[in-house]
Amino acid sequence: MEQGFWHALDEAERHALRAAARPRQFAERAPLVYQGDQSDHVIIIERGWAKVTSSTEDGHEVVLAVRGPGDLLAESAVLGGRTRSATVTALSPVRALVVPAGRFTGFLDEHPQVWKLVSGTFVQRIEDADRRLQEHVIRRAPQRLAGLLAHLAERSAQHVPPAPDGSIAIGPPLSQGELGSWMDASRETVARSLNSLRRAGLIRTGWRTITVVDLPGLRAMAAGQPTSEPRAQYESSQPLPPPHQLSNAEWRVAKLAAEGLTNRQIAVRLSITMSTVEQHLTRVYRKLNLTSRAEISSALPSLEPGEASP
């Protein structure tokens, strides 16, 4: 299991590297480095999560990786004397150590055994990229998503212990669009795949949250193996959540959204404001444990209008 550059150092190495660094805080969505910038420092994430992206010629953003606590960033550009090949953006508030390039190379000269760790990290990331390309050819979208979520769950569990029931809350708050970019799939495909994994009893979803409830089953799904047994074990050991009834107003908004109407069209149809539509949809997502508009149509058939509370 990948443990991150920082956690692989011994205490003396950490002390020396911290002495060469300056601490920095990055707000959520703030850039840590920009693609194309000159390489004058490396970054070590102490707390928080960030995404690594590259922009295509037409301006499209592609998610290449997600980095978390202990990870080293921008080392290849510094050591190779090149400009940044990717942008790194905070997915959550990030606390990091910023080490100027000269001090970092000086640290490596004083601790030559760390050179092997840095080169190993670089090779591992190349192998990870190659594996994702192979999976895109041989795996269906739900399998690729299961693999990504299993990886993120394993990384998250290194920093936040699993819940008493064994479930693991995924740390990086990735949107469906970001997940789709990472696994080379549309947002709609991600929504359908999440729905499949949820119905299989492998994950729970909420507003911008994903919790893995059956990590072995998720790994089996990623490998193309049957998941009926892990699902049965989960369903027999976990109580079903209580029903979350929609109000009549929430039901009407959800039904029109499921029919494909935009928020503006719903507001006109029901003679309410856009803000009210958005508030109703937010409550629908929360009550039905949905993560996207695309999931509403599959969730509504399980409810009848008569179940909606006033």
mmCIF file of N, CA and C in Angstrom, residues 195-272:
data_model
loop_
_atom_site.group_PDB
_atom_site.id
_atom_site.type_symbol
_atom_site.label_atom_id
_atom_site.label_comp_id
_atom_site.label_asym_id
_atom_site.label_seq_id
_atom_site.Cartn_x
_atom_site.Cartn_y
_atom_site.Cartn_z
ATOM 1 N N ASN A 195 -24.709 4.516 -8.889
ATOM 2 C CA ASN A 195 -25.995 3.907 -8.561
ATOM 3 C C ASN A 195 -25.872 2.387 -8.529
ATOM 4 N N SER A 196 -25.137 1.815 -9.484
ATOM 5 C CA SER A 196 -24.942 0.362 -9.514
ATOM 6 C C SER A 196 -24.187 -0.119 -8.281
ATOM 7 N N LEU A 197 -23.139 0.600 -7.907
ATOM 8 C CA LEU A 197 -22.348 0.207 -6.736
ATOM 9 C C LEU A 197 -23.161 0.354 -5.456
ATOM 10 N N ARG A 198 -24.001 1.376 -5.413
ATOM 11 C CA ARG A 198 -24.836 1.570 -4.228
ATOM 12 C C ARG A 198 -25.879 0.467 -4.103
ATOM 13 N N ARG A 199 -26.506 0.119 -5.221
ATOM 14 C CA ARG A 199 -27.505 -0.947 -5.192
ATOM 15 C C ARG A 199 -26.880 -2.303 -4.870
ATOM 16 N N ALA A 200 -25.611 -2.470 -5.196
ATOM 17 C CA ALA A 200 -24.909 -3.719 -4.877
ATOM 18 C C ALA A 200 -24.475 -3.772 -3.415
ATOM 19 N N GLY A 201 -24.755 -2.709 -2.661
ATOM 20 C CA GLY A 201 -24.391 -2.699 -1.251
ATOM 21 C C GLY A 201 -22.930 -2.440 -0.991
ATOM 22 N N LEU A 202 -22.227 -1.848 -1.962
ATOM 23 C CA LEU A 202 -20.788 -1.636 -1.812
ATOM 24 C C LEU A 202 -20.448 -0.253 -1.273
ATOM 25 N N ILE A 203 -21.298 0.730 -1.543
ATOM 26 C CA ILE A 203 -21.032 2.103 -1.105
ATOM 27 C C ILE A 203 -22.315 2.753 -0.622
ATOM 28 N N ARG A 204 -22.162 3.834 0.118
ATOM 29 C CA ARG A 204 -23.246 4.758 0.425
ATOM 30 C C ARG A 204 -22.855 6.112 -0.143
ATOM 31 N N THR A 205 -23.817 6.853 -0.622
ATOM 32 C CA THR A 205 -23.524 8.173 -1.167
ATOM 33 C C THR A 205 -24.391 9.214 -0.494
ATOM 34 N N GLY A 206 -23.857 10.406 -0.389
ATOM 35 C CA GLY A 206 -24.584 11.544 0.141
ATOM 36 C C GLY A 206 -24.184 12.780 -0.634
ATOM 37 N N TRP A 207 -24.461 13.945 -0.055
ATOM 38 C CA TRP A 207 -24.137 15.189 -0.750
ATOM 39 C C TRP A 207 -22.629 15.366 -0.781
ATOM 40 N N ARG A 208 -22.023 15.105 -1.953
ATOM 41 C CA ARG A 208 -20.579 15.196 -2.165
ATOM 42 C C ARG A 208 -19.789 14.297 -1.215
ATOM 43 N N THR A 209 -20.393 13.203 -0.801
ATOM 44 C CA THR A 209 -19.690 12.242 0.049
ATOM 45 C C THR A 209 -19.906 10.829 -0.484
ATOM 46 N N ILE A 210 -18.880 10.008 -0.356
ATOM 47 C CA ILE A 210 -18.969 8.592 -0.709
ATOM 48 C C ILE A 210 -18.355 7.803 0.436
ATOM 49 N N THR A 211 -19.087 6.812 0.924
ATOM 50 C CA THR A 211 -18.601 5.943 1.990
ATOM 51 C C THR A 211 -18.558 4.518 1.476
ATOM 52 N N VAL A 212 -17.416 3.887 1.587
ATOM 53 C CA VAL A 212 -17.261 2.493 1.168
ATOM 54 C C VAL A 212 -17.666 1.604 2.332
ATOM 55 N N VAL A 213 -18.675 0.771 2.129
ATOM 56 C CA VAL A 213 -19.157 -0.107 3.197
ATOM 57 C C VAL A 213 -18.683 -1.544 3.020
ATOM 58 N N ASP A 214 -18.176 -1.877 1.848
ATOM 59 C CA ASP A 214 -17.695 -3.241 1.593
ATOM 60 C C ASP A 214 -16.464 -3.155 0.701
ATOM 61 N N LEU A 215 -15.299 -2.925 1.321
ATOM 62 C CA LEU A 215 -14.069 -2.760 0.549
ATOM 63 C C LEU A 215 -13.679 -4.036 -0.192
ATOM 64 N N PRO A 216 -13.760 -5.231 0.432
ATOM 65 C CA PRO A 216 -13.454 -6.454 -0.334
ATOM 66 C C PRO A 216 -14.377 -6.628 -1.539
ATOM 67 N N GLY A 217 -15.660 -6.310 -1.350
ATOM 68 C CA GLY A 217 -16.593 -6.414 -2.465
ATOM 69 C C GLY A 217 -16.280 -5.424 -3.563
ATOM 70 N N LEU A 218 -15.835 -4.232 -3.172
ATOM 71 C CA LEU A 218 -15.470 -3.216 -4.161
ATOM 72 C C LEU A 218 -14.244 -3.665 -4.948
ATOM 73 N N ARG A 219 -13.273 -4.252 -4.254
ATOM 74 C CA ARG A 219 -12.095 -4.772 -4.949
ATOM 75 C C ARG A 219 -12.495 -5.887 -5.915
ATOM 76 N N ALA A 220 -13.426 -6.746 -5.471
ATOM 77 C CA ALA A 220 -13.878 -7.836 -6.340
ATOM 78 C C ALA A 220 -14.567 -7.291 -7.583
ATOM 79 N N MET A 221 -15.391 -6.263 -7.402
ATOM 80 C CA MET A 221 -16.049 -5.630 -8.544
ATOM 81 C C MET A 221 -15.015 -5.065 -9.505
ATOM 82 N N ALA A 222 -13.986 -4.412 -8.978
ATOM 83 C CA ALA A 222 -12.947 -3.831 -9.825
ATOM 84 C C ALA A 222 -12.213 -4.898 -10.621
ATOM 85 N N ALA A 223 -12.071 -6.084 -10.031
ATOM 86 C CA ALA A 223 -11.363 -7.180 -10.694
ATOM 87 C C ALA A 223 -12.274 -8.007 -11.591
ATOM 88 N N GLY A 224 -13.563 -7.636 -11.652
ATOM 89 C CA GLY A 224 -14.495 -8.383 -12.488
ATOM 90 C C GLY A 224 -14.991 -9.660 -11.862
ATOM 91 N N GLN A 225 -14.866 -9.774 -10.532
ATOM 92 C CA GLN A 225 -15.315 -10.977 -9.838
ATOM 93 C C GLN A 225 -16.726 -10.780 -9.314
ATOM 94 N N PRO A 226 -17.464 -11.879 -9.053
ATOM 95 C CA PRO A 226 -18.820 -11.758 -8.512
ATOM 96 C C PRO A 226 -18.804 -11.055 -7.163
ATOM 97 N N THR A 227 -19.839 -10.257 -6.914
ATOM 98 C CA THR A 227 -19.914 -9.521 -5.651
ATOM 99 C C THR A 227 -21.161 -9.872 -4.856
ATOM 100 N N SER A 228 -21.853 -10.947 -5.237
ATOM 101 C CA SER A 228 -23.100 -11.277 -4.558
ATOM 102 C C SER A 228 -22.884 -11.624 -3.097
ATOM 103 N N GLU A 229 -21.783 -12.337 -2.778
ATOM 104 C CA GLU A 229 -21.549 -12.729 -1.393
ATOM 105 C C GLU A 229 -21.259 -11.535 -0.498
ATOM 106 N N PRO A 230 -20.326 -10.620 -0.887
ATOM 107 C CA PRO A 230 -20.123 -9.449 -0.044
ATOM 108 C C PRO A 230 -21.384 -8.625 0.142
ATOM 109 N N ARG A 231 -22.213 -8.538 -0.917
ATOM 110 C CA ARG A 231 -23.447 -7.779 -0.794
ATOM 111 C C ARG A 231 -24.360 -8.429 0.223
ATOM 112 N N ALA A 232 -24.502 -9.758 0.161
ATOM 113 C CA ALA A 232 -25.374 -10.459 1.086
ATOM 114 C C ALA A 232 -24.880 -10.282 2.519
ATOM 115 N N GLN A 233 -23.566 -10.337 2.719
ATOM 116 C CA GLN A 233 -23.021 -10.167 4.053
ATOM 117 C C GLN A 233 -23.334 -8.772 4.574
ATOM 118 N N TYR A 234 -23.198 -7.780 3.714
ATOM 119 C CA TYR A 234 -23.463 -6.410 4.154
ATOM 120 C C TYR A 234 -24.926 -6.216 4.479
ATOM 121 N N GLU A 235 -25.805 -6.694 3.600
ATOM 122 C CA GLU A 235 -27.223 -6.469 3.798
ATOM 123 C C GLU A 235 -27.748 -7.214 5.021
ATOM 124 N N SER A 236 -27.129 -8.355 5.353
ATOM 125 C CA SER A 236 -27.598 -9.104 6.506
ATOM 126 C C SER A 236 -27.070 -8.528 7.811
ATOM 127 N N SER A 237 -25.965 -7.762 7.752
ATOM 128 C CA SER A 237 -25.346 -7.274 8.977
ATOM 129 C C SER A 237 -25.660 -5.814 9.263
ATOM 130 N N GLN A 238 -26.180 -5.084 8.265
ATOM 131 C CA GLN A 238 -26.429 -3.660 8.443
ATOM 132 C C GLN A 238 -27.927 -3.376 8.400
ATOM 133 N N PRO A 239 -28.445 -2.629 9.386
ATOM 134 C CA PRO A 239 -29.859 -2.270 9.340
ATOM 135 C C PRO A 239 -30.131 -1.308 8.200
ATOM 136 N N LEU A 240 -31.314 -1.405 7.624
ATOM 137 C CA LEU A 240 -31.684 -0.486 6.556
ATOM 138 C C LEU A 240 -31.919 0.902 7.136
ATOM 139 N N PRO A 241 -31.530 1.945 6.409
ATOM 140 C CA PRO A 241 -31.760 3.296 6.923
ATOM 141 C C PRO A 241 -33.248 3.618 6.917
ATOM 142 N N PRO A 242 -33.688 4.493 7.801
ATOM 143 C CA PRO A 242 -35.104 4.852 7.823
ATOM 144 C C PRO A 242 -35.475 5.625 6.568
ATOM 145 N N PRO A 243 -36.734 5.541 6.128
ATOM 146 C CA PRO A 243 -37.140 6.282 4.936
ATOM 147 C C PRO A 243 -37.083 7.786 5.191
ATOM 148 N N HIS A 244 -36.689 8.522 4.168
ATOM 149 C CA HIS A 244 -36.635 9.979 4.254
ATOM 150 C C HIS A 244 -37.699 10.520 3.301
ATOM 151 N N GLN A 245 -38.847 10.898 3.852
ATOM 152 C CA GLN A 245 -39.969 11.285 3.014
ATOM 153 C C GLN A 245 -39.789 12.703 2.488
ATOM 154 N N LEU A 246 -40.260 12.893 1.267
ATOM 155 C CA LEU A 246 -40.215 14.208 0.639
ATOM 156 C C LEU A 246 -41.498 14.959 0.937
ATOM 157 N N SER A 247 -41.387 16.266 1.060
ATOM 158 C CA SER A 247 -42.587 17.085 1.157
ATOM 159 C C SER A 247 -43.245 17.138 -0.220
ATOM 160 N N ASN A 248 -44.484 17.610 -0.252
ATOM 161 C CA ASN A 248 -45.178 17.710 -1.539
ATOM 162 C C ASN A 248 -44.417 18.624 -2.498
ATOM 163 N N ALA A 249 -43.895 19.737 -1.976
ATOM 164 C CA ALA A 249 -43.157 20.673 -2.830
ATOM 165 C C ALA A 249 -41.881 20.031 -3.358
ATOM 166 N N GLU A 250 -41.172 19.304 -2.492
ATOM 167 C CA GLU A 250 -39.944 18.627 -2.915
ATOM 168 C C GLU A 250 -40.251 17.560 -3.951
ATOM 169 N N TRP A 251 -41.357 16.848 -3.756
ATOM 170 C CA TRP A 251 -41.750 15.814 -4.711
ATOM 171 C C TRP A 251 -41.998 16.409 -6.090
ATOM 172 N N ARG A 252 -42.733 17.531 -6.146
ATOM 173 C CA ARG A 252 -43.050 18.145 -7.436
ATOM 174 C C ARG A 252 -41.777 18.598 -8.149
ATOM 175 N N VAL A 253 -40.867 19.221 -7.415
ATOM 176 C CA VAL A 253 -39.613 19.676 -8.022
ATOM 177 C C VAL A 253 -38.791 18.484 -8.501
ATOM 178 N N ALA A 254 -38.696 17.439 -7.670
ATOM 179 C CA ALA A 254 -37.916 16.257 -8.042
ATOM 180 C C ALA A 254 -38.494 15.579 -9.275
ATOM 181 N N LYS A 255 -39.826 15.501 -9.355
ATOM 182 C CA LYS A 255 -40.466 14.839 -10.495
ATOM 183 C C LYS A 255 -40.175 15.589 -11.794
ATOM 184 N N LEU A 256 -40.233 16.913 -11.762
ATOM 185 C CA LEU A 256 -39.936 17.692 -12.963
ATOM 186 C C LEU A 256 -38.454 17.597 -13.322
ATOM 187 N N ALA A 257 -37.585 17.567 -12.317
ATOM 188 C CA ALA A 257 -36.151 17.408 -12.588
ATOM 189 C C ALA A 257 -35.882 16.055 -13.230
ATOM 190 N N ALA A 258 -36.597 15.022 -12.767
ATOM 191 C CA ALA A 258 -36.425 13.686 -13.340
ATOM 192 C C ALA A 258 -36.898 13.629 -14.783
ATOM 193 N N GLU A 259 -37.849 14.497 -15.128
ATOM 194 C CA GLU A 259 -38.353 14.548 -16.502
ATOM 195 C C GLU A 259 -37.422 15.329 -17.423
ATOM 196 N N GLY A 260 -36.370 15.916 -16.860
ATOM 197 C CA GLY A 260 -35.374 16.598 -17.682
ATOM 198 C C GLY A 260 -35.488 18.105 -17.729
ATOM 199 N N LEU A 261 -36.398 18.696 -16.959
ATOM 200 C CA LEU A 261 -36.541 20.145 -16.962
ATOM 201 C C LEU A 261 -35.365 20.791 -16.228
ATOM 202 N N THR A 262 -34.952 21.950 -16.704
ATOM 203 C CA THR A 262 -33.901 22.709 -16.028
ATOM 204 C C THR A 262 -34.489 23.411 -14.808
ATOM 205 N N ASN A 263 -33.623 23.945 -13.955
ATOM 206 C CA ASN A 263 -34.103 24.676 -12.781
ATOM 207 C C ASN A 263 -34.978 25.856 -13.184
ATOM 208 N N ARG A 264 -34.588 26.563 -14.246
ATOM 209 C CA ARG A 264 -35.383 27.706 -14.703
ATOM 210 C C ARG A 264 -36.758 27.249 -15.184
ATOM 211 N N GLN A 265 -36.804 26.153 -15.945
ATOM 212 C CA GLN A 265 -38.084 25.641 -16.431
ATOM 213 C C GLN A 265 -38.975 25.187 -15.277
ATOM 214 N N ILE A 266 -38.354 24.572 -14.261
ATOM 215 C CA ILE A 266 -39.129 24.147 -13.091
ATOM 216 C C ILE A 266 -39.701 25.361 -12.365
ATOM 217 N N ALA A 267 -38.883 26.411 -12.219
ATOM 218 C CA ALA A 267 -39.340 27.621 -11.540
ATOM 219 C C ALA A 267 -40.532 28.238 -12.262
ATOM 220 N N VAL A 268 -40.467 28.289 -13.604
ATOM 221 C CA VAL A 268 -41.574 28.842 -14.387
ATOM 222 C C VAL A 268 -42.809 27.959 -14.260
ATOM 223 N N ARG A 269 -42.636 26.643 -14.369
ATOM 224 C CA ARG A 269 -43.769 25.707 -14.311
ATOM 225 C C ARG A 269 -44.496 25.795 -12.965
ATOM 226 N N LEU A 270 -43.739 25.923 -11.865
ATOM 227 C CA LEU A 270 -44.344 25.909 -10.531
ATOM 228 C C LEU A 270 -44.549 27.311 -9.954
ATOM 229 N N SER A 271 -44.145 28.330 -10.716
ATOM 230 C CA SER A 271 -44.289 29.727 -10.268
ATOM 231 C C SER A 271 -43.560 29.967 -8.946
ATOM 232 N N ILE A 272 -42.318 29.494 -8.893
ATOM 233 C CA ILE A 272 -41.475 29.721 -7.724
ATOM 234 C C ILE A 272 -40.134 30.280 -8.197
#
